Short mmCIF file of C-alpha atoms in Angstrom, two decimals:
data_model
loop_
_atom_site.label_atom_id
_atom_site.label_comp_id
_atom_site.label_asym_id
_atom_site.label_seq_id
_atom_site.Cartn_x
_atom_site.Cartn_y
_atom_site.Cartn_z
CA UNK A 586 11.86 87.88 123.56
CA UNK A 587 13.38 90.85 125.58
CA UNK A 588 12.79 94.60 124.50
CA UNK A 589 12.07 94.90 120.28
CA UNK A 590 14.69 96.91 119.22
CA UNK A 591 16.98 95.83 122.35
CA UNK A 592 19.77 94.21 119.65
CA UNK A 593 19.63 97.54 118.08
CA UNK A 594 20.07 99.80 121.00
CA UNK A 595 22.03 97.62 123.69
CA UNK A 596 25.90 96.68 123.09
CA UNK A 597 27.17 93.17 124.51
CA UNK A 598 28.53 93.21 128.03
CA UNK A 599 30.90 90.35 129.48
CA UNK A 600 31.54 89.75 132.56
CA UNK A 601 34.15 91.22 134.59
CA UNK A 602 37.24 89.63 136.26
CA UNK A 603 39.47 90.47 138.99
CA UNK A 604 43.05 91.99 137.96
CA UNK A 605 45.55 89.34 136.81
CA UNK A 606 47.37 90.01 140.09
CA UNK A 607 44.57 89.47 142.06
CA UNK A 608 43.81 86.49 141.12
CA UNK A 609 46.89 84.28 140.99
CA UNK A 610 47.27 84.72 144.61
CA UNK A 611 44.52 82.33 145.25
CA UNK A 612 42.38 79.40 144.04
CA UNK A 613 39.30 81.26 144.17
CA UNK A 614 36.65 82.52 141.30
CA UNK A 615 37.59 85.67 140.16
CA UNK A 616 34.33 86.41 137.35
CA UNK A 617 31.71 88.34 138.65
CA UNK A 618 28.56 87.78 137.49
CA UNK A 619 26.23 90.30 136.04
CA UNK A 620 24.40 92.78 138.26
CA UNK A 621 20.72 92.62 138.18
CA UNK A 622 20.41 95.77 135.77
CA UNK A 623 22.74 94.28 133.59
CA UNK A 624 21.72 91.19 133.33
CA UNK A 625 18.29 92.70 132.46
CA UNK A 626 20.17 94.92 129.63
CA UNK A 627 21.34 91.96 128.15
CA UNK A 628 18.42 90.26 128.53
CA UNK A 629 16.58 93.07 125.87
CA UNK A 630 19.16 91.70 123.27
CA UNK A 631 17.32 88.89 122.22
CA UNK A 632 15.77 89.24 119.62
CA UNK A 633 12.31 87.81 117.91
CA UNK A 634 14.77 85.75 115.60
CA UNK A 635 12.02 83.56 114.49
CA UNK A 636 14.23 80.02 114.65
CA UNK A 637 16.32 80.48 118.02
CA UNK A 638 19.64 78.52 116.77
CA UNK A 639 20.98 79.21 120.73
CA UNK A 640 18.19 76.21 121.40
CA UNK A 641 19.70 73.97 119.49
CA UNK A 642 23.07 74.83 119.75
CA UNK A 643 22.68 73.92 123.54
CA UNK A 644 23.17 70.07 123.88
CA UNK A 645 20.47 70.59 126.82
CA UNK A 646 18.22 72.60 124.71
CA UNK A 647 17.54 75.32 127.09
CA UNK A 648 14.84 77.36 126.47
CA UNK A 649 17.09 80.27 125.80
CA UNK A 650 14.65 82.91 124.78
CA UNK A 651 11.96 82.66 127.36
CA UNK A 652 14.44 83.03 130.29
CA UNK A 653 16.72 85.96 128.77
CA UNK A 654 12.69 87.91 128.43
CA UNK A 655 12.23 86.74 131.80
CA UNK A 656 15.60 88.63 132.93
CA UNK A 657 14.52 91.42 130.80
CA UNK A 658 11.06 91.89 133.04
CA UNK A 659 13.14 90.85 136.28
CA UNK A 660 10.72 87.72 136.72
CA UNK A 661 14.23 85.98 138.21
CA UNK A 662 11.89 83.61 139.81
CA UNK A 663 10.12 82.55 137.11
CA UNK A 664 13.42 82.36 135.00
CA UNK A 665 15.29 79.86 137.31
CA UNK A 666 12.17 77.50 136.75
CA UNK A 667 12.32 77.85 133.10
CA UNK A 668 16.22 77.45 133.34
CA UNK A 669 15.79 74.47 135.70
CA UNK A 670 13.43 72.84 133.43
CA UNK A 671 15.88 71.44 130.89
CA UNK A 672 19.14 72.04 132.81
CA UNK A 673 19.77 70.23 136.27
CA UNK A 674 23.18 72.46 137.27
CA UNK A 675 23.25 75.79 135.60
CA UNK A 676 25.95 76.94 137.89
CA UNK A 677 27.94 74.50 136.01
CA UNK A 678 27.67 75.58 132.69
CA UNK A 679 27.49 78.95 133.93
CA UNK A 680 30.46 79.02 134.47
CA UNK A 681 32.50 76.71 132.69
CA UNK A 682 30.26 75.45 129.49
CA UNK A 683 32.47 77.20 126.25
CA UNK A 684 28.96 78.15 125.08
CA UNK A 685 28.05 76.56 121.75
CA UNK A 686 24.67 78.80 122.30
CA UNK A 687 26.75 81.74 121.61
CA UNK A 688 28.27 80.52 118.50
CA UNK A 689 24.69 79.34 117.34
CA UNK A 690 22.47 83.02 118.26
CA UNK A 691 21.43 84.84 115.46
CA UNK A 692 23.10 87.89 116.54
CA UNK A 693 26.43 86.05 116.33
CA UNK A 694 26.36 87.01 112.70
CA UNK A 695 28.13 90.05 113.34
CA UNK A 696 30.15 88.58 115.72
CA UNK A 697 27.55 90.43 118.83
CA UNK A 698 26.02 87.42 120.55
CA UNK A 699 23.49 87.47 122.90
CA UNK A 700 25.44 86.76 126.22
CA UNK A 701 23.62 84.08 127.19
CA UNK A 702 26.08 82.02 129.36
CA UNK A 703 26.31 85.30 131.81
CA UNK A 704 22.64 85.45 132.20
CA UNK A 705 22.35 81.87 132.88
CA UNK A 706 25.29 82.44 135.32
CA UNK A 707 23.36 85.52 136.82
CA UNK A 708 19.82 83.20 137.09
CA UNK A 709 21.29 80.77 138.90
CA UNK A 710 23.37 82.72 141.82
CA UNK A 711 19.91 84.87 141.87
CA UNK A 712 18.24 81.57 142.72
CA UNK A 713 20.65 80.44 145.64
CA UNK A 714 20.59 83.79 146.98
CA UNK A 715 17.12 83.57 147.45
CA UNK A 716 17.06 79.98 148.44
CA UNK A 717 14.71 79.39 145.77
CA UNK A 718 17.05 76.17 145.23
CA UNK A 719 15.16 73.09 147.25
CA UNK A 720 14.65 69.57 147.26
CA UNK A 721 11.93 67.75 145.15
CA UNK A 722 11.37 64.55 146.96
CA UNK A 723 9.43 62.70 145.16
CA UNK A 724 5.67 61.84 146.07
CA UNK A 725 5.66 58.02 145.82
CA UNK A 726 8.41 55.44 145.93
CA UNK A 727 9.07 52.70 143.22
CA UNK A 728 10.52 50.45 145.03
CA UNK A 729 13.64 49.97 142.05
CA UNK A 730 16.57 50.28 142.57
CA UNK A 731 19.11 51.77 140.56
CA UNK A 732 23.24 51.80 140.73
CA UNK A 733 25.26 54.60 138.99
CA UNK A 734 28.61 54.42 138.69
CA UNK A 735 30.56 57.51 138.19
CA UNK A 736 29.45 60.77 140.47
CA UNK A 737 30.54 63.43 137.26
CA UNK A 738 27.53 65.94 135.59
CA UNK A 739 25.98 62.50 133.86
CA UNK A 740 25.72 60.62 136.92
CA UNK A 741 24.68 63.22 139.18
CA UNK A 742 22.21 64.48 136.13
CA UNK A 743 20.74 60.75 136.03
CA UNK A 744 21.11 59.95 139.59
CA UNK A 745 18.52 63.41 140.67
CA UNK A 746 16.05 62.51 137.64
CA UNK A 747 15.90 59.23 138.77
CA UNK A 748 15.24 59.95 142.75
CA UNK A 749 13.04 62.65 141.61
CA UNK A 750 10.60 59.68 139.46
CA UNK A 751 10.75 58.22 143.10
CA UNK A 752 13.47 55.23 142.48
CA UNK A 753 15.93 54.52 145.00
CA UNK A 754 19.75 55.66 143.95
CA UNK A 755 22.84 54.58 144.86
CA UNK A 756 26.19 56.59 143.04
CA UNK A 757 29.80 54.88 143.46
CA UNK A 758 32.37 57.51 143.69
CA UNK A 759 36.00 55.82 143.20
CA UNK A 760 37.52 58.95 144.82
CA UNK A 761 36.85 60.27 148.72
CA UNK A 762 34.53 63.19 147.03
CA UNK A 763 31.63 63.49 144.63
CA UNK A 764 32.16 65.31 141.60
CA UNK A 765 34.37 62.98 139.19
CA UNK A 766 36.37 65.15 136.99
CA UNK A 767 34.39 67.85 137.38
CA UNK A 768 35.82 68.11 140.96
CA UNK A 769 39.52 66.57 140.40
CA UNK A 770 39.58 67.88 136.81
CA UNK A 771 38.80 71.31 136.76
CA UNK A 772 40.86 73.76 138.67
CA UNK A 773 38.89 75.76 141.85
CA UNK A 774 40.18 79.05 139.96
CA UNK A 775 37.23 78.35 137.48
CA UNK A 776 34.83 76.16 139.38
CA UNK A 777 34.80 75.87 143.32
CA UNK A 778 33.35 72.92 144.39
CA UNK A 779 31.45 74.09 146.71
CA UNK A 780 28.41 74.31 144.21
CA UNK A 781 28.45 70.75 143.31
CA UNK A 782 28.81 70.10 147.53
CA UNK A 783 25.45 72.10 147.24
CA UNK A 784 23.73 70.30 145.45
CA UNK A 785 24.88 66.86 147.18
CA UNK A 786 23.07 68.19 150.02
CA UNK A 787 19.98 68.35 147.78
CA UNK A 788 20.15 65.13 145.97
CA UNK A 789 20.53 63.52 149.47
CA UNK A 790 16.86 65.46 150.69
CA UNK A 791 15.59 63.82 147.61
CA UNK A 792 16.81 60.87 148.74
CA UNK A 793 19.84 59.87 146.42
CA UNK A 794 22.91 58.01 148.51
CA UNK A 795 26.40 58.39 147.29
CA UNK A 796 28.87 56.10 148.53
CA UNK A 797 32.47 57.17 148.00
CA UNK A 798 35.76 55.28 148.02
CA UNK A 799 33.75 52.54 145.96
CA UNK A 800 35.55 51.74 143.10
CA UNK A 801 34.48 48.86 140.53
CA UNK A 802 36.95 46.37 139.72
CA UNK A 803 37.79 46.87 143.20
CA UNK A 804 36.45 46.90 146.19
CA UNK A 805 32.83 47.09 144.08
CA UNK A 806 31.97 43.96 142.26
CA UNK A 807 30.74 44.39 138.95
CA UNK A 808 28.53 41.13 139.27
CA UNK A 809 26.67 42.49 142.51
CA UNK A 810 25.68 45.25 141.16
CA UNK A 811 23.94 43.61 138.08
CA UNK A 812 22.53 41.28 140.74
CA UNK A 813 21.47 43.88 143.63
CA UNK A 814 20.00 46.81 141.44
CA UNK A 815 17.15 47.12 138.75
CA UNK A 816 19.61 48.15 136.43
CA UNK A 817 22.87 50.14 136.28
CA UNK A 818 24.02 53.20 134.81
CA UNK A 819 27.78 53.42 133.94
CA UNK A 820 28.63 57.40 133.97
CA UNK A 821 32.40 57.90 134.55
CA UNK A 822 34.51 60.37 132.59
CA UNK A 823 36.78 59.53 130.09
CA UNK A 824 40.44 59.10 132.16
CA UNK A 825 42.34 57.42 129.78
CA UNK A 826 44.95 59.85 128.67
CA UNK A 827 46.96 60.13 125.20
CA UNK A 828 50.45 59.48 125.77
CA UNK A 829 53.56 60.76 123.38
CA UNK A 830 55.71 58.22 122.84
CA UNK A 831 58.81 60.17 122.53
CA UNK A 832 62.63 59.31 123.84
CA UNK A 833 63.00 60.59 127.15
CA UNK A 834 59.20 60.01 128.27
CA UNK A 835 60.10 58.05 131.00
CA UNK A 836 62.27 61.55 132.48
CA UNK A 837 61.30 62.69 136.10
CA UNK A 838 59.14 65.71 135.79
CA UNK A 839 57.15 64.31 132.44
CA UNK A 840 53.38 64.01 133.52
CA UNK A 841 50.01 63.74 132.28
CA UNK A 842 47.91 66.86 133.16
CA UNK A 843 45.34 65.00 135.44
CA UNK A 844 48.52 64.01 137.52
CA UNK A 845 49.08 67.68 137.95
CA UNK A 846 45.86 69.07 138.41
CA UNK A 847 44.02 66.59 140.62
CA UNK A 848 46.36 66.48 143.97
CA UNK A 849 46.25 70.84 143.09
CA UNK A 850 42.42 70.73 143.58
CA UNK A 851 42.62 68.11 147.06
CA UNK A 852 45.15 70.73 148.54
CA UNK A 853 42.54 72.99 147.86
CA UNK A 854 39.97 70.57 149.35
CA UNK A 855 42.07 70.44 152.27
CA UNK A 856 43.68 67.27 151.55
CA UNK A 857 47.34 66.21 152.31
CA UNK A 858 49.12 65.12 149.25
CA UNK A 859 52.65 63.72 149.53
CA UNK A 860 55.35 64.54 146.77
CA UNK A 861 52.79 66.78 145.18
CA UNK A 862 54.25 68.01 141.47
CA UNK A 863 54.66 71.46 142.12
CA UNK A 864 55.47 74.27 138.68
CA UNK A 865 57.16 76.72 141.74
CA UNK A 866 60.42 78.37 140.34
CA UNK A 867 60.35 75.97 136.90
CA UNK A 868 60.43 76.43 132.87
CA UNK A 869 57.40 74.69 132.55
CA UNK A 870 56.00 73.33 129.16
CA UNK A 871 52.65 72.45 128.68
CA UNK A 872 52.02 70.39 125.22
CA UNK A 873 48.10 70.17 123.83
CA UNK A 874 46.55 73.93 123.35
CA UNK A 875 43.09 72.78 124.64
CA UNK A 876 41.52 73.59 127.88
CA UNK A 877 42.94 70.61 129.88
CA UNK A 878 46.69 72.72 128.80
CA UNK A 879 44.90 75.95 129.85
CA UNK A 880 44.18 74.93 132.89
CA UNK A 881 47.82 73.36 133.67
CA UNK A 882 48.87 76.79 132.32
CA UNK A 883 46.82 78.73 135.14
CA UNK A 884 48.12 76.27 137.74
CA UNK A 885 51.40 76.78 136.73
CA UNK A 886 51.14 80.89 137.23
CA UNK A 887 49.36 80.20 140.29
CA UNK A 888 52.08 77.82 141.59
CA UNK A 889 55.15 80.37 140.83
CA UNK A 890 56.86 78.95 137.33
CA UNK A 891 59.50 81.33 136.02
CA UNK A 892 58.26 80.32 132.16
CA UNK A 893 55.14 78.51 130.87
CA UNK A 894 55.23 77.29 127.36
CA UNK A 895 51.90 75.90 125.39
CA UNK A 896 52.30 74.35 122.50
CA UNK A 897 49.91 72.81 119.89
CA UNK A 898 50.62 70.53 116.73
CA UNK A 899 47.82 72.03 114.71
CA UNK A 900 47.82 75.08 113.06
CA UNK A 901 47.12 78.38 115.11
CA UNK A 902 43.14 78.65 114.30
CA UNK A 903 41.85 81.83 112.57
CA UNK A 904 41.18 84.85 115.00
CA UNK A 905 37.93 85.43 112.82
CA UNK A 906 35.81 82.40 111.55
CA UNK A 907 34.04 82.72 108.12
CA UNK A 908 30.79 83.19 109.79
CA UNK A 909 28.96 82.06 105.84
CA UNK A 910 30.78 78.87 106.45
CA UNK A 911 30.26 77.53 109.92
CA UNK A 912 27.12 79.96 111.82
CA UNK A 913 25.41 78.14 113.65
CA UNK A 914 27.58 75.80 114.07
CA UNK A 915 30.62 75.82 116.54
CA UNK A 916 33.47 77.19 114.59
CA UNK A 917 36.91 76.97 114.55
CA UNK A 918 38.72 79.64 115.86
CA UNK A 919 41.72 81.26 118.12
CA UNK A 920 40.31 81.26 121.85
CA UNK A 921 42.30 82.70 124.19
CA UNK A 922 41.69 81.51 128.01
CA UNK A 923 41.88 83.63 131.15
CA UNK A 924 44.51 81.15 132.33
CA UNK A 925 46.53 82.87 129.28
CA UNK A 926 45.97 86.83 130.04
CA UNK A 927 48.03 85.83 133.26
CA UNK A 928 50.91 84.80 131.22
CA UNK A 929 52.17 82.21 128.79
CA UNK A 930 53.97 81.59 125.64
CA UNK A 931 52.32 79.90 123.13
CA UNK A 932 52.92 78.13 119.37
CA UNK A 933 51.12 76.59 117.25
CA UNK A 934 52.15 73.47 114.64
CA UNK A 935 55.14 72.26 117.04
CA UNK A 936 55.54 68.95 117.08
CA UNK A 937 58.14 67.30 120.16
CA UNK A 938 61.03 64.71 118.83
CA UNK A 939 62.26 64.13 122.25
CA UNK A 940 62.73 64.95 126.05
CA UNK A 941 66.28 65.80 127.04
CA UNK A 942 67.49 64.90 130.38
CA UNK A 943 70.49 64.21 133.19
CA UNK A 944 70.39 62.22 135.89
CA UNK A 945 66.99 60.74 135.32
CA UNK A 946 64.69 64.26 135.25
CA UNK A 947 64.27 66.23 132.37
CA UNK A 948 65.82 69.30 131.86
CA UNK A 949 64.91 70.27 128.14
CA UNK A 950 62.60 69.55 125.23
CA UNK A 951 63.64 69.24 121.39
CA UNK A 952 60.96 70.49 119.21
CA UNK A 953 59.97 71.67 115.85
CA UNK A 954 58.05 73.31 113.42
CA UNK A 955 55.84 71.46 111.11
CA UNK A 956 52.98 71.77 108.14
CA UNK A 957 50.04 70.13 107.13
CA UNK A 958 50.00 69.37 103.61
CA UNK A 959 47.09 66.60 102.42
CA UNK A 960 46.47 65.59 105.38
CA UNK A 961 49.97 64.49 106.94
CA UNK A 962 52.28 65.86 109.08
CA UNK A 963 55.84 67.26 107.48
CA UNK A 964 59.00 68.81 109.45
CA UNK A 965 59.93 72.04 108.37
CA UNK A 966 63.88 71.75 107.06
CA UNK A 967 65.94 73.51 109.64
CA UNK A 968 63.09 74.52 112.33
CA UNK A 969 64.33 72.21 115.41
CA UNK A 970 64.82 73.95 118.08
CA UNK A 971 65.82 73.08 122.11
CA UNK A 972 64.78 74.67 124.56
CA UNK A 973 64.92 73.89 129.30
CA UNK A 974 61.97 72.36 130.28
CA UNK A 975 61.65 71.34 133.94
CA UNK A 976 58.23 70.13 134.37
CA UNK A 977 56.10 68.63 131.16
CA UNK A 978 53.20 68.34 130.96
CA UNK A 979 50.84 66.26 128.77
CA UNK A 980 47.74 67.63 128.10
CA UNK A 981 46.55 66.19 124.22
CA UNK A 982 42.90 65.28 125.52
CA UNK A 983 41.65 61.49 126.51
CA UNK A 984 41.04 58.32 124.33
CA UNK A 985 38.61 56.78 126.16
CA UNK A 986 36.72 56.06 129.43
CA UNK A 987 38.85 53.76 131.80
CA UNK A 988 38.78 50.12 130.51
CA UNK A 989 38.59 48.34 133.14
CA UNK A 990 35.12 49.49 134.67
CA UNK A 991 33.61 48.14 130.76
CA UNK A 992 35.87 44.95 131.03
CA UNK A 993 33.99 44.31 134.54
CA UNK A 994 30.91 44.74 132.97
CA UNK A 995 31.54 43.03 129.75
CA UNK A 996 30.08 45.20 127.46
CA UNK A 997 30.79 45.72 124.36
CA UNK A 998 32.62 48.78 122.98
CA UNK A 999 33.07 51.03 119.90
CA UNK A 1000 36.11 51.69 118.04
CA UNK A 1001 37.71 54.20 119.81
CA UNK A 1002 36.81 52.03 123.22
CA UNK A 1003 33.66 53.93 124.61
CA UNK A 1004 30.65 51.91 125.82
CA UNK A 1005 28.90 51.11 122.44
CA UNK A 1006 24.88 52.12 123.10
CA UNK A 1007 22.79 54.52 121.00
CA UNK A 1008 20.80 57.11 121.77
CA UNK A 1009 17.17 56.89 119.28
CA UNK A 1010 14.59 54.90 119.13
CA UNK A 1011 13.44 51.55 121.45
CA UNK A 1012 16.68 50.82 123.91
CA UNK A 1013 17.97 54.05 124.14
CA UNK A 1014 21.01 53.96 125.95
CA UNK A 1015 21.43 50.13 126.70
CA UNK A 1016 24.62 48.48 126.36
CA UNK A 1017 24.95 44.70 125.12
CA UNK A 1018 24.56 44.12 128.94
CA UNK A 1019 21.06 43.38 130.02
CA UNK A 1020 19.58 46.62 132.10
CA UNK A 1021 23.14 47.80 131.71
CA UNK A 1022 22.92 51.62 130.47
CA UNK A 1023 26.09 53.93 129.74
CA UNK A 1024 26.06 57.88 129.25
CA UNK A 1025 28.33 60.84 129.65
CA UNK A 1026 31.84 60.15 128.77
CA UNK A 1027 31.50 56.33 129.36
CA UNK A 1028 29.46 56.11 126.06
CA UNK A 1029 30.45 59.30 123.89
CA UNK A 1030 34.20 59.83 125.01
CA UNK A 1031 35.95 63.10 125.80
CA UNK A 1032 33.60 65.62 126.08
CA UNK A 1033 31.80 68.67 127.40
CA UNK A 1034 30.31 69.10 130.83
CA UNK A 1035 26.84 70.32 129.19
CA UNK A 1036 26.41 67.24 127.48
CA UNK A 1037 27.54 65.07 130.17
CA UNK A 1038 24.49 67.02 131.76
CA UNK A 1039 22.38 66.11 128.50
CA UNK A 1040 22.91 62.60 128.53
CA UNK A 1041 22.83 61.70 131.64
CA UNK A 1042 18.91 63.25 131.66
CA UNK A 1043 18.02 61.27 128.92
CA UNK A 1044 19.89 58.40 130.27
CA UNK A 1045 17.40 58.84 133.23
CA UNK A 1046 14.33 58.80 131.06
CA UNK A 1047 15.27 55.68 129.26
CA UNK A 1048 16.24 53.74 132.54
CA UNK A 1049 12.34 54.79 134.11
CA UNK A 1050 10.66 53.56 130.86
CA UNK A 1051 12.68 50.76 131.02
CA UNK A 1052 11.77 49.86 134.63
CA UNK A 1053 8.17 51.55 134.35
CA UNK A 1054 6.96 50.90 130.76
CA UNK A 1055 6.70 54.45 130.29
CA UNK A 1056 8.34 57.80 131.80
CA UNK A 1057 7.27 61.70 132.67
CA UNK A 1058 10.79 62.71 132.83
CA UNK A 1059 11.34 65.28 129.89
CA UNK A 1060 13.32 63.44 127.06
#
């Protein structure tokens, strides 16, 4: 733990961001991390709790405690080994992980957390500063081979514990970049990609190769891949967006989010994108209140919109939960984004009837209020409203991974169209497709980063036990 009566004595400190004005200039991150003195303040808040929650709040299971005393005693080294020990990426979740830790530390009681994410943030920029960051080649060479398909946090999570137990890797990227939605999905304004380009160049020293432009179903045949490799890993994200099947979604200027954000983040990359959708000098509305809708919401500032609108079909969430209910548990609350501080209007329990339009693009959007009552959805008399709406965009999460990489394999699926493989016991992982293993997205649906991270980890450990007969990699 950090200093004894550190929860008593210390308040919690967040991390700083540039001005709003700042910012939206640029694609660039604008949180600062902690300074080392601050991080070590912080550090001192975590108290001897007894049962750490944080740990098992964290879908990795970081070993929360040891590295925030580590902070405390400025041991940085020793903390990015501790932090690196159950966590492949920390400046992933570092910086973009909503921190179910948080929600699950004892001091969260009285709503005063531990801030754990900003220490992990501040570990892990301590560690490339110092280039305490390196390969880890591994020893001795298995001579299996293993394909991955899908380069997101579950791929490149299995495909570095994999090289790393000394098997040879090959990752098929459909896109011209590694990263999978992690690269195309999140804007640069809260993740630059130069930190998963970082750690490319280490997975390569390890010896991992990634082959880009390789899409299955395509110019990657399913079949040679279950005949050239050991066994296969399928690790894309889930891509398949929900629709709203409205009149006037076929309208010019109606888009799903991904079709919005992705060509954003290749301009960024440096990429030439024809007929780009651009939110400059529009009423933009945004429908779906998570953070895919956040993020088209900071685009759209970033681009020049005169109006962003968010709306959400559920209820606006509490701005307090009832911490007796839900602690430690991830509760349900209001959570406003720094995409929002830079401006946006947003509602709660709208529901759209239709998309208004001339000449083929849409120029308005007919909503209205609705309840809940047992369950269902019901109108409220006389709440429609219409208001101009030049760019929409559709942003109510993902359904599934894309179909047609499980069709090529065959394998069977779940109800809601995910690879179908568990993850206890003998098999761990496996599809109904001999050596055929799924994680990430591809197996659990829409989901967080951290446990894309998780998964693909354990992933690894079932493929070397599979291939091996037993495995050192941590479970």
């Amino acid at each position: 733990m950090g200093k004894v009566t550190g929860f008593m004595e210390f308040e919690r400190l967040s991390e700083a961001n540039l001005p709003v004005t700042d910012r939206v200039k640029n694609y660039k991150e604008f949180v600062l991390h902690l300074t080392d003195e601050q991080a070590k303040v912080q550090g001192a808040r975590c108290m001897d709790c007894g049962i750490p929650f944080c740990t098992t709040g964290c879908p990795v299971n970081n070993i929360i405690p040891d590295w925030n005393d580590l902070v405390y005693q400025q041991d940085w080294r020793a903390a990015i080994d501790v932090l690196h020990s159950t966590n492949n990426f920390p400046e992933f979740t570092g910086r973009i992980c909503p921190a179910p830790c948080e929600a699950a530390c004892t001091l969260n009681i009285n709503d005063d957390a531990v801030g754990i994410k900003s220490i992990e943030h501040a570990i892990i920029d301590k560690a490339w500063e110092n280039n305490w960051v390196v390969p880890q080649p591994p020893a001795h060479k298995t001579g299996k081979k293993i394909a991955i398909v899908g380069s997101g946090p579950a791929g490149m999570a299995a495909a570095q514990q994999l090289a790393r137990a000394g098997h040879h890797v090959v990752v098929f990227e459909k896109e011209t970049r590694v990263g999978g939605l992690l690269r195309y999905g999140i804007p640069d304004f809260k993740f630059e990609k130069s930190h998963i380009d970082r750690r490319v160049e280490q997975m390569e020293a390890e010896g991992v190769e990634f082959r880009v432009n390789h899409a299955v179903g395509e110019n990657v045949s399913a079949e040679d891949l279950s005949k050239d490799f050991d066994a296969v890993i399928l690790a894309g994200g889930a891509e398949n967006p929900r629709d709203l099947p409205v009149p006037g979604r076929e309208l010019d200027g109606v888009h799903f989010a991904m079709d919005f954000l992705r060509p954003q983040n290749k301009v960024v990359a440096g990429d030439t994108v024809p007929n780009q959708i651009m939110a400059t000098n529009k009423h933009v509305v945004v429908i779906g209140g998570g953070d895919t809708g956040s993020d088209c919401v900071g685009t759209s500032n970033r681009h020049g919109a005169v109006s962003i609108s968010q709306f959400e079909v559920m209820p606006q969430p509490p701005e307090k939960e009832n911490k007796n209910m839900v602690w430690p548990n991830w509760p349900l609350k209001l959570r406003t984004s720094s995409s929002h501080e830079e401006g946006c209007d947003r509602d709660w329990s709208i529901t759209t009837k239709e998309l208004i339009g001339e000449n083929g693009k849409v120029t308005a959007l007919k909503g209205a209020k609705v309840e809940w009552k047992d369950g269902k959805m019901v109108e409220v008399p006389g709440s429609e409203f219409t208001m101009k709406a030049d760019l929409v965009l559709l942003a109510m999460g993902f359904v599934s991974p894309m179909q047609k990489v499980l069709d090529a394999f065959g394998v069977e699926k779940d109800a809601r169209g995910n690879a179908k493989a568990t993850t206890d016991g003998v098999g761990c992982y496996t599809t109904s497709k001999a050596k055929v293993f799924a994680a990430g997205d591809m197996r659990r649906g829409q989901s967080l980063v951290v446990w894309a991270i998780r998964e693909g980890r354990q992933c690894a450990r079932a493929v070397d036990e599979f291939l091996m007969g037993s495995s050192s990699l941590p479970r």
